[in-house]
XYZ file of C-alpha atoms in Angstrom:
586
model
C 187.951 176.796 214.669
C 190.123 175.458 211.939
C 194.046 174.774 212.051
C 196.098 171.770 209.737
C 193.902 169.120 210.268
C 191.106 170.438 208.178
C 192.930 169.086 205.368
C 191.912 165.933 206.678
C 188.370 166.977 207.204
C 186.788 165.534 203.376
C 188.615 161.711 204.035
C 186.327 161.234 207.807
C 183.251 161.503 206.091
C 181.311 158.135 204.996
C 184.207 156.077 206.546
C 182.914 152.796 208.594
C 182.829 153.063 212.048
C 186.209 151.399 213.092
C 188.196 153.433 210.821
C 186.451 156.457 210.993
C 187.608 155.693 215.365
C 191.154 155.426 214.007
C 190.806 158.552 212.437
C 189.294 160.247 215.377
C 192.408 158.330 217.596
C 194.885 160.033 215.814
C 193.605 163.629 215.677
C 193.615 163.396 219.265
C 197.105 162.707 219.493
C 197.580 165.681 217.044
C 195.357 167.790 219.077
C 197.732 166.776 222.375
C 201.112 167.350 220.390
C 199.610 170.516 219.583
C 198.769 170.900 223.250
C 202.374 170.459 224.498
C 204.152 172.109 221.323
C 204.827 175.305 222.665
C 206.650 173.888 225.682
C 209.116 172.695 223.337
C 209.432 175.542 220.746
C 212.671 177.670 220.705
C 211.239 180.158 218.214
C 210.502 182.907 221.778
C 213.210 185.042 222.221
C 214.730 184.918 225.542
C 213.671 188.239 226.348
C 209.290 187.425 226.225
C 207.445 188.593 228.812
C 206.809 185.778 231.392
C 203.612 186.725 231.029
C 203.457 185.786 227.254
C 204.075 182.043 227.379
C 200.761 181.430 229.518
C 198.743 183.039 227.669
C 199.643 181.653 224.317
C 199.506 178.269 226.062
C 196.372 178.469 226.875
C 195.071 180.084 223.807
C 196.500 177.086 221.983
C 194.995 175.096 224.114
C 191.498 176.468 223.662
C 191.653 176.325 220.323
C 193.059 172.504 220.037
C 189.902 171.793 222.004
C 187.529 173.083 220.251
C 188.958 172.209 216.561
C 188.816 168.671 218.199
C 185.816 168.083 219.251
C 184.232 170.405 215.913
C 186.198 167.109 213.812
C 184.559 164.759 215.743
C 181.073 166.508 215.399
C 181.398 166.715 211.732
C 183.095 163.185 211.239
C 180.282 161.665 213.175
C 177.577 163.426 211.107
C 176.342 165.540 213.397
C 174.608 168.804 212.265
C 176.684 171.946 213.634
C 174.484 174.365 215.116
C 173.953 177.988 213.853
C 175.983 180.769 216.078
C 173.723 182.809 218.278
C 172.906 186.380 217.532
C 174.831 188.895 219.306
C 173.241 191.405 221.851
C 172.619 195.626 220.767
C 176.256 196.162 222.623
C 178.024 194.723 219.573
C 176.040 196.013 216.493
C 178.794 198.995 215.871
C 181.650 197.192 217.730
C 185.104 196.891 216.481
C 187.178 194.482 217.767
C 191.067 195.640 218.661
C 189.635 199.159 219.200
C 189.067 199.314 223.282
C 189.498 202.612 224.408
C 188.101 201.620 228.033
C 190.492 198.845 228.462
C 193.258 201.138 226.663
C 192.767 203.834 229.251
C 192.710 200.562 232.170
C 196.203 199.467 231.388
C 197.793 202.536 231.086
C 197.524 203.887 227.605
C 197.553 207.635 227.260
C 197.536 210.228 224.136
C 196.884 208.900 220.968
C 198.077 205.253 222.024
C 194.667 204.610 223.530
C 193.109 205.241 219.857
C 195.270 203.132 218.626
C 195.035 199.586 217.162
C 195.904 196.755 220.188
C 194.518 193.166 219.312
C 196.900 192.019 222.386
C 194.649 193.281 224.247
C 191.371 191.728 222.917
C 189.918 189.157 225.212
C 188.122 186.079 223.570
C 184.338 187.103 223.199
C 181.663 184.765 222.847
C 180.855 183.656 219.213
C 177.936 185.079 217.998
C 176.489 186.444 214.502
C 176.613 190.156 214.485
C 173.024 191.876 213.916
C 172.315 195.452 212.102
C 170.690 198.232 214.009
C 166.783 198.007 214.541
C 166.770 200.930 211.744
C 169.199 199.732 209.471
C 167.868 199.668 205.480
C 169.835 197.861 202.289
C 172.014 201.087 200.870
C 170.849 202.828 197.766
C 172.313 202.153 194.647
C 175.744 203.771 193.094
C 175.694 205.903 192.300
C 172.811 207.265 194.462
C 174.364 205.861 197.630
C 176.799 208.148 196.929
C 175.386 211.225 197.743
C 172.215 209.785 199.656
C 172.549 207.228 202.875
C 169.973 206.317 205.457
C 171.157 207.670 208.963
C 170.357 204.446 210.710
C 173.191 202.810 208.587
C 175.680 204.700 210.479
C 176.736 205.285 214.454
C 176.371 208.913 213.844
C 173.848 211.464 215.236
C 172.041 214.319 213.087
C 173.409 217.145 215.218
C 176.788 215.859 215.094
C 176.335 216.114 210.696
C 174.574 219.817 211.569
C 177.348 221.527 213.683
C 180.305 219.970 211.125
C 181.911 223.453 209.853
C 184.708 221.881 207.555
C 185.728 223.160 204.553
C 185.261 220.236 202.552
C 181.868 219.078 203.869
C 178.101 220.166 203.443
C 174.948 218.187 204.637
C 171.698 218.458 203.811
C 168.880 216.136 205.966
C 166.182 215.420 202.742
C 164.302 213.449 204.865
C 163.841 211.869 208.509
C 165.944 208.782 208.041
C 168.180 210.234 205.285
C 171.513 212.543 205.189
C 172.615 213.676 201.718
C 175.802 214.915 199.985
C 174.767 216.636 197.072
C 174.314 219.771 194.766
C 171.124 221.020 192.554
C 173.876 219.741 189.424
C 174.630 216.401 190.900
C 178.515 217.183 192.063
C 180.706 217.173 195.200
C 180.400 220.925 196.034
C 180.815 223.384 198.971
C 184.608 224.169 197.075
C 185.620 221.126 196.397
C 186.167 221.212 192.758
C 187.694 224.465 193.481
C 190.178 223.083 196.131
C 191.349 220.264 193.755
C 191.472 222.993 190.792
C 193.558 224.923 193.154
C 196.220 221.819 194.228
C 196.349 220.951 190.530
C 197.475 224.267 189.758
C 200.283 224.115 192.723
C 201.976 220.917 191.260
C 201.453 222.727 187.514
C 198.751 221.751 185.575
C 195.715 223.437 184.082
C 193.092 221.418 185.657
C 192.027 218.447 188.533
C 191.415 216.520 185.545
C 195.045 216.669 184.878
C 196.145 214.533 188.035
C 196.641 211.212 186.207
C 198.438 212.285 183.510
C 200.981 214.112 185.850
C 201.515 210.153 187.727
C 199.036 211.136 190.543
C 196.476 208.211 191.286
C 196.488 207.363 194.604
C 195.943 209.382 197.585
C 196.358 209.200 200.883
C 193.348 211.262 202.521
C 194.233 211.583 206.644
C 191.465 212.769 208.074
C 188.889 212.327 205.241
C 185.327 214.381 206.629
C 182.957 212.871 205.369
C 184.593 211.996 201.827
C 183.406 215.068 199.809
C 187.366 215.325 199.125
C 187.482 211.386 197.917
C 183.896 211.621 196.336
C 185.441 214.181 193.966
C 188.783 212.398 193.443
C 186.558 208.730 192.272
C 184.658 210.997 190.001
C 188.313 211.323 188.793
C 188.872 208.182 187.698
C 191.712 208.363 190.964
C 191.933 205.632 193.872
C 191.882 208.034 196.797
C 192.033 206.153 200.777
C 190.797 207.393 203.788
C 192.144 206.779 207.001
C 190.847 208.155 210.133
C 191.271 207.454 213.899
C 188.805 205.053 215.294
C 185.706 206.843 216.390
C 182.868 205.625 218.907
C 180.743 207.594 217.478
C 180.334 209.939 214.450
C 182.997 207.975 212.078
C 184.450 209.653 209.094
C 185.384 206.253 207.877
C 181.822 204.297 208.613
C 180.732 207.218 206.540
C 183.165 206.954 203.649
C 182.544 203.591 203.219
C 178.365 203.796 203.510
C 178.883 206.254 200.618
C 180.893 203.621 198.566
C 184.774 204.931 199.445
C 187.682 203.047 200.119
C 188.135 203.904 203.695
C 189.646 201.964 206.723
C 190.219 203.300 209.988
C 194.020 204.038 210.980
C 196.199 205.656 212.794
C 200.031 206.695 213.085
C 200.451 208.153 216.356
C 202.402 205.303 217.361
C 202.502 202.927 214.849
C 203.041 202.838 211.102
C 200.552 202.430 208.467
C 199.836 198.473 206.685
C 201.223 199.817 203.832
C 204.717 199.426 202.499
C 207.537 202.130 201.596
C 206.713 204.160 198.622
C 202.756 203.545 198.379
C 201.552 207.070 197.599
C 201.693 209.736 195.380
C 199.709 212.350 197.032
C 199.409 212.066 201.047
C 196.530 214.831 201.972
C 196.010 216.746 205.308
C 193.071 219.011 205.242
C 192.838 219.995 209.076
C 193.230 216.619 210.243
C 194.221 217.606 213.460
C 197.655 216.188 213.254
C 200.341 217.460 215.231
C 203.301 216.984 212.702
C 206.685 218.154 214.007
C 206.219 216.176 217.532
C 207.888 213.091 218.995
C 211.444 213.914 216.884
C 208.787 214.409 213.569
C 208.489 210.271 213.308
C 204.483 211.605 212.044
C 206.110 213.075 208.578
C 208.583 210.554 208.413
C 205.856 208.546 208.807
C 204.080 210.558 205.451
C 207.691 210.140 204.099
C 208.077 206.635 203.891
C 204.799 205.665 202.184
C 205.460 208.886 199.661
C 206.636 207.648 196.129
C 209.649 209.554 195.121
C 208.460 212.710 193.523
C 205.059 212.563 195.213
C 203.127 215.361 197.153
C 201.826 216.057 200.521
C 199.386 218.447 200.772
C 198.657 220.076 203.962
C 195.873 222.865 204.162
C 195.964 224.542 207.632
C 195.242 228.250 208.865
C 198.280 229.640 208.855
C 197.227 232.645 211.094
C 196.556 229.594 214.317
C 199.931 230.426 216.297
C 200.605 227.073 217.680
C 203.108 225.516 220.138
C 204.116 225.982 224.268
C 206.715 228.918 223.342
C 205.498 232.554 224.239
C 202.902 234.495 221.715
C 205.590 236.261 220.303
C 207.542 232.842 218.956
C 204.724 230.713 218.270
C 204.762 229.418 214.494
C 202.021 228.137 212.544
C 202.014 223.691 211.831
C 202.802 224.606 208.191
C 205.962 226.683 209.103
C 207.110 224.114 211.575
C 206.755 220.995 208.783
C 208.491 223.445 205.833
C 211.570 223.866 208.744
C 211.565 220.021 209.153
C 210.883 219.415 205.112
C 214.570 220.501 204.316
C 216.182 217.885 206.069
C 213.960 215.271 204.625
C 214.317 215.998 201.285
C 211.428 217.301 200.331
C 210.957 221.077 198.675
C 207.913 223.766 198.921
C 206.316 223.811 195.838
C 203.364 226.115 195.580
C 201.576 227.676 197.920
C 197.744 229.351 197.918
C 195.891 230.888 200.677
C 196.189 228.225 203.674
C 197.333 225.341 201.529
C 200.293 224.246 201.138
C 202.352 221.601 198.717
C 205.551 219.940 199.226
C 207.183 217.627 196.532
C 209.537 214.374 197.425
C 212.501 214.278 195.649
C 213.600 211.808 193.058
C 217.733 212.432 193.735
C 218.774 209.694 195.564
C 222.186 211.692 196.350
C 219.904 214.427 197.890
C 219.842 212.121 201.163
C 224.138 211.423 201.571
C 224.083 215.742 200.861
C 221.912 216.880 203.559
C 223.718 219.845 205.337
C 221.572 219.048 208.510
C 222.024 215.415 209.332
C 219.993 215.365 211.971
C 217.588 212.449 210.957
C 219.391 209.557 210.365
C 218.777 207.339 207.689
C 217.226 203.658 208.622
C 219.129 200.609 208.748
C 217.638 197.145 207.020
C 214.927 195.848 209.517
C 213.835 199.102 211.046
C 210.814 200.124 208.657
C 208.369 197.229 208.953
C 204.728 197.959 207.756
C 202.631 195.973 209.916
C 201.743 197.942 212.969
C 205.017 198.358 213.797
C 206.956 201.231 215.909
C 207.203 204.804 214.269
C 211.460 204.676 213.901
C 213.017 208.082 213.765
C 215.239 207.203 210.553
C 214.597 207.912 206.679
C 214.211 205.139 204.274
C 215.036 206.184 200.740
C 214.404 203.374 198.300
C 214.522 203.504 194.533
C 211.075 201.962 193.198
C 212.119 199.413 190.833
C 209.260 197.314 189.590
C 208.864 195.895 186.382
C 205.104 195.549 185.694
C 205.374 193.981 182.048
C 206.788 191.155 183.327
C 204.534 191.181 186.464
C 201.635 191.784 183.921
C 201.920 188.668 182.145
C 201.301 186.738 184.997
C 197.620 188.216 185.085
C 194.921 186.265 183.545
C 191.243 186.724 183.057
C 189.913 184.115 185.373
C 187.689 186.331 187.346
C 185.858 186.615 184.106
C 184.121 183.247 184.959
C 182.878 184.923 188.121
C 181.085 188.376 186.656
C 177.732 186.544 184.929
C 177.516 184.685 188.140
C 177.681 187.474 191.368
C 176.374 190.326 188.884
C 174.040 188.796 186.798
C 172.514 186.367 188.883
C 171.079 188.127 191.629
C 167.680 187.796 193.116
C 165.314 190.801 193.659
C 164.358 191.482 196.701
C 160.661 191.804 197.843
C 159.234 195.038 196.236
C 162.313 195.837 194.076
C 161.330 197.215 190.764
C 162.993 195.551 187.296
C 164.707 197.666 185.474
C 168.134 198.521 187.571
C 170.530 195.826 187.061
C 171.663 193.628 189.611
C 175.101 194.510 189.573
C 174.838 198.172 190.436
C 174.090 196.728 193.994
C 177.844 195.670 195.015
C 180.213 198.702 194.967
C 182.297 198.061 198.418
C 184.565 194.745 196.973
C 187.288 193.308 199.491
C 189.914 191.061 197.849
C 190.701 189.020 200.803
C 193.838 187.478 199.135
C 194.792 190.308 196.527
C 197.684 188.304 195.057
C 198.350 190.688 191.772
C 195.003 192.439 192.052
C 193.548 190.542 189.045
C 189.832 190.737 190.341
C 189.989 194.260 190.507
C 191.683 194.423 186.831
C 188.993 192.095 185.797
C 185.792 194.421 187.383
C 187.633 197.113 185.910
C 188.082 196.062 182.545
C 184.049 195.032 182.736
C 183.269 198.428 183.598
C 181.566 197.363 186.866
C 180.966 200.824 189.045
C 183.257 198.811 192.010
C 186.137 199.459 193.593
C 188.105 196.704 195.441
C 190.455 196.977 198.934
C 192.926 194.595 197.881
C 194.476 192.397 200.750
C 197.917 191.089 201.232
C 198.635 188.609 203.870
C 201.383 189.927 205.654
C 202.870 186.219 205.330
C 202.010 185.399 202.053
C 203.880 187.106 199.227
C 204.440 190.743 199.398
C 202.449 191.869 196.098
C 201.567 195.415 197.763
C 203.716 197.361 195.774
C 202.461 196.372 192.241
C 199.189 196.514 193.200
C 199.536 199.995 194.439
C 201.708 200.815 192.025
C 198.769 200.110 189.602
C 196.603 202.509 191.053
C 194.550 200.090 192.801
C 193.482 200.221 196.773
C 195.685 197.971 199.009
C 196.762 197.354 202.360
C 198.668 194.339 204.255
C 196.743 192.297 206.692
C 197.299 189.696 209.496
C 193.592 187.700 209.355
C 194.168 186.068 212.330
C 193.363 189.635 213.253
C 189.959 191.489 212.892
C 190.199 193.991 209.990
C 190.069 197.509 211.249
C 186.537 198.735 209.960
C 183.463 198.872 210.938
C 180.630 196.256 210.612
C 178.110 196.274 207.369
C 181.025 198.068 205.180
C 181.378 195.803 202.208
C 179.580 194.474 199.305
C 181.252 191.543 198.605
C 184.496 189.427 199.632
C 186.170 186.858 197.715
C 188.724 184.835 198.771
C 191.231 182.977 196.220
C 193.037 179.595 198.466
C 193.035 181.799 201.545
C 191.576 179.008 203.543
C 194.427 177.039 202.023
C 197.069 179.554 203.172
C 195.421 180.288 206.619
C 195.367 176.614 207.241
C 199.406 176.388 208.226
C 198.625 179.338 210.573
C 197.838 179.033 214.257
C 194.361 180.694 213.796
C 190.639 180.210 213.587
C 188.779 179.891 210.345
C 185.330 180.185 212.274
C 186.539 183.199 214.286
C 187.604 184.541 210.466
C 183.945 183.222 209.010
C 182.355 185.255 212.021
C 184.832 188.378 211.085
C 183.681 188.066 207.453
C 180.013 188.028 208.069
C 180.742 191.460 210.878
C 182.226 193.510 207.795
C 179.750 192.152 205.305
C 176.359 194.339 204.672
C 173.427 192.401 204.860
C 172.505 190.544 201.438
C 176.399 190.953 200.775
C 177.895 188.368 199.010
C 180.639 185.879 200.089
C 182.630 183.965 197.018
C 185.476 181.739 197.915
C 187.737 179.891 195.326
C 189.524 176.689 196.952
C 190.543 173.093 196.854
C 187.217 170.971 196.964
C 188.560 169.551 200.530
C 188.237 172.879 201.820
C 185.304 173.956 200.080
C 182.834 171.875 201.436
C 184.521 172.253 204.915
C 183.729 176.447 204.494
C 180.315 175.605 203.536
C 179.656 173.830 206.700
C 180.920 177.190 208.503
C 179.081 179.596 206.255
C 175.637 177.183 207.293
C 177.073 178.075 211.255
C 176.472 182.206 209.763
C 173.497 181.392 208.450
C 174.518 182.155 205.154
C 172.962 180.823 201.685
C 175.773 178.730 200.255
C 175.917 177.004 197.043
C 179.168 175.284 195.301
C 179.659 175.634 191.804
C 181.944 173.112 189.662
C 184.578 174.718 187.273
C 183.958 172.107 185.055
C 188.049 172.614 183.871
C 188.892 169.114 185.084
C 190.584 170.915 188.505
C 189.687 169.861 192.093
C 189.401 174.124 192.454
C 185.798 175.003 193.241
C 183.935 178.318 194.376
C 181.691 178.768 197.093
C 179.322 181.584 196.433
C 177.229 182.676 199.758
C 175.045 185.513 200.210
C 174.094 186.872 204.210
C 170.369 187.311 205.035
C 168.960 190.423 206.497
C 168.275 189.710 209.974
C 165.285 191.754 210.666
C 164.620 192.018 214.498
């Protein structure tokens, strides 16, 4: 557990005994004040459940106890002991994503999918094991197209009786699933379904998207990422989102092939991401149900669409849908082309059961709407963190100047490439002449900033891609990022991330300790978060004050991580912890 007094952490040790009691004497107090603090707080409104105060009491409370007597083990030299491994139940678990308890308190339609960390109970600490079967993933790109089926929660019949259009499997082997054609591509009409969009919005080709201002891509619903497999191959940032799944997860799937993928949902809630994110939001039978509860589901698609962006929707238009008799029933694509007009956007090109709608980018379109029906929203009702669907429109006019946000990137991460991708030990058995770096394609910026890591991978030509994380209470640098083509979402890590364990490469973390440390949250709960999401032999690299450093290595010893700090040598107290996870055979 970790809260403010960490800072303090680096001045207890090697103190003499009486002072080092003082020391101990007045965290106490500070672990009492903390204790009592929300007693005194006015920052509730009046209207919290009286159920609410208790429970944060006591959660403070919990966690004041145990970052108190963690000090005192630490300040008194005492070795902290290595979590315990957790039992089978938790090998695919992921936390906030109950359906059981959903279901128990009441939850019904898509709200029990849903994400619901208020409902979460505190677990028991514990180091998060792979699956008896699990193997280290095969190299991009060959991990593309090839994964080993005990990497993922799925079963072989559930891959065998998929029928959708964009998907094809073929089993090679026993303990592997594969994704690809005699020539090497995403196939099964793929290519010929982008071809065919491409030609909707005007252009000659798929390889045309980029220069028309489409790079990223909103895939609902992704299958198992033959869509976004041929969009990367593109040069485009496409991200899945797909309701959480027990079993047989389109985004576990995405993201053992090497996709940006994250599992989401906007039944009742709107997406981390904020207004104007997209410029292509893509529905290939997702199952979606888009003209119910007053359409908040495509004003949903509406608010993260960029002005003069597309949503493409492929459904059979032939499936009468609806409770009205045979005779009125309308296909999903009619019904969202009748609710379209009044938000906006305009039918652009349809072919066969696809079909492509275009955002404006006339602002006066919204004050002209004949059918003012859907109201626009006020300041304060579109928040992007898991907030309420509102039934308003947000038009906003994207004004970002990225020259001047450019020259605030540097090259620092430069430092960091001979080090994580150059300096990696074979494993038992591996053969020489692959280079290291080809093993890490899953990157997670834990505290994106401007998204100067991924720049810097980029601009190496390392075959990565990077989620880039915002804080949702640091600054808001979503926008640019996105706006840059990169990957990006906004995060609360007091939170567990929603995706599923063993899904990335490699995190790095730039003063997030530092910015975590004025929050009321646990940096060993986040340590044991990091190590669920990371893949075994994943690495860990964290850039902080030297305080905090060598307070992180003592938790990433409690993970039973490697961890070794490396100086800067630029005269700074900054230093990076670089950790790598062991494979935990069984």
């Amino acid at each position: 557990m970790t809260s403010p007094w960490y800072k303090t952490l680096s001045s207890v040790f090697g103190l003499k005994p009486r002072i080092r009691a003082l020391l101990l004497f007045i965290l106490g107090v500070i672990a009492l004040v903390t204790i009592l603090a929300p007693f005194s707080s006015t920052s509730y409104d009046a209207s919290t459940s009286s159920t609410l105060v208790p429970n944060v009491y006591r959660r403070i409370k919990e966690q004041a106890a145990v970052d108190y007597l963690d000090l005192r083990s630490l300040s008194l030299g005492t070795t902290l002991k290595e979590f315990s491994l957790c039992g089978k139940e938790r090998e695919s678990y992921v936390p906030c994503y109950n359906v059981t308890k959903n279901l128990l308190v009441g939850l019904q339609e898509g709200d029990v999918l849903d994400r619901h960390c208020e409902f979460e109970r505190e677990k028991e600490r514990c180091v998060v094991r792979p699956p008896r079967d699990y193997k280290i993933p095969l190299r991009w790109p060959l991990g593309r197209d090839i994964i080993w089926n005990g990497n993922v929660k799925i079963t072989k019949d559930q891959f065998l009786s998929s029928g959708t259009v964009t998907t094809r499997l073929m089993l090679l082997e026993e303990n592997q699933i594969a994704f690809h054609s005699e020539d090497g591509l995403v196939f099964d009409g793929v290519k010929d379904y982008a071809r065919q969009i491409a030609e909707m919005i005007g252009l000659g080709s798929d390889t045309e998207f980029a220069q028309a201002g489409v790079r990223t891509v909103l895939d609902i619903g992704c299958g198992f990422g033959s869509f976004g497999a041929h969009l990367v191959s593109l040069n485009l940032m496409p991200i899945c989102i797909a309701e959480y799944e027990a079993s047989g997860s389109q985004v576990q799937l995405a993201l053992e092939r090497g996709l940006p993928a994250m599992i989401g949902s906007f039944f009742s809630k709107q997406l981390p991401y904020p207004a104007l994110s997209f410029d292509m939001v893509h529905c290939a039978q997702c199952g979606i149900t888009w003209d119910i509860k007053d359409a908040m589901l495509l004003l949903e698609v509406d608010r993260v669409l960029k002005p003069g962006g597309y949503f493409v929707l492929t459904s059979p238009t032939n499936k009468a849908q609806g409770n009205l008799p045979d005779t009125k029933k309308t296909s999903i694509s009619t019904r969202v082309d009748e609710l379209s007009k009044k938000i906006c956007w305009s039918l652009t090109g349809q072919q066969d059961e696809t079909f492509l709608w275009q955002k404006t980018v006339d602002s006066d379109c919204y004050s002209s709407r004949s059918q003012a029906s859907i109201p626009l929203c006020k300041d304060g009702d579109s928040v992007p963190y898991y907030h309420p669907l509102v039934p308003c429109l947000k038009p906003e006019e994207f004004i970002e100047d990225t020259q001047t946000w450019g020259s605030a990137l540097k090259n620092y991460w430069s430092l960091l490439t001979p080090l994580i991708f150059s300096d990696h030990p074979k494993r038992p058995g591996d053969e020489d002449p692959l280079p290291p770096f080809n093993m890490i394609r899953n990157v997670m910026d834990m505290n994106a900033r401007f998204g100067n890591l991924n720049s810097a991978l980029l601009d190496q030509g390392k075959s990565a891609w990077v989620m880039n994380v915002v804080p949702v209470n640091a600054r808001n640098t979503l926008p640019l990022i996105l706006d840059r083509g990169f990957a990006g979402v906004l995060h609360d890590w007091c939170e567990p991330f929603p995706t599923y364990p063993r899904t990335y490469d490699m995190l790095h973390a730039n003063e997030l300790l530092t910015h975590l440390s004025s929050e009321r949250c646990s940096l060993m709960d986040l340590f044991l978060e990091m190590d669920r999401i990371l893949r075994p032999e994943g690495w860990v690299v964290i850039s902080d004050k030297l305080g905090v450093i060598e307070m992180a290595r003592g938790l990433a010893t409690r993970v039973r991580w490697e961890a070794r700090v490396i100086d800067l040598q630029d005269g700074s107290d900054q230093r990076l912890l670089v950790c790598q996870k062991p494979f935990l055979k069984k």
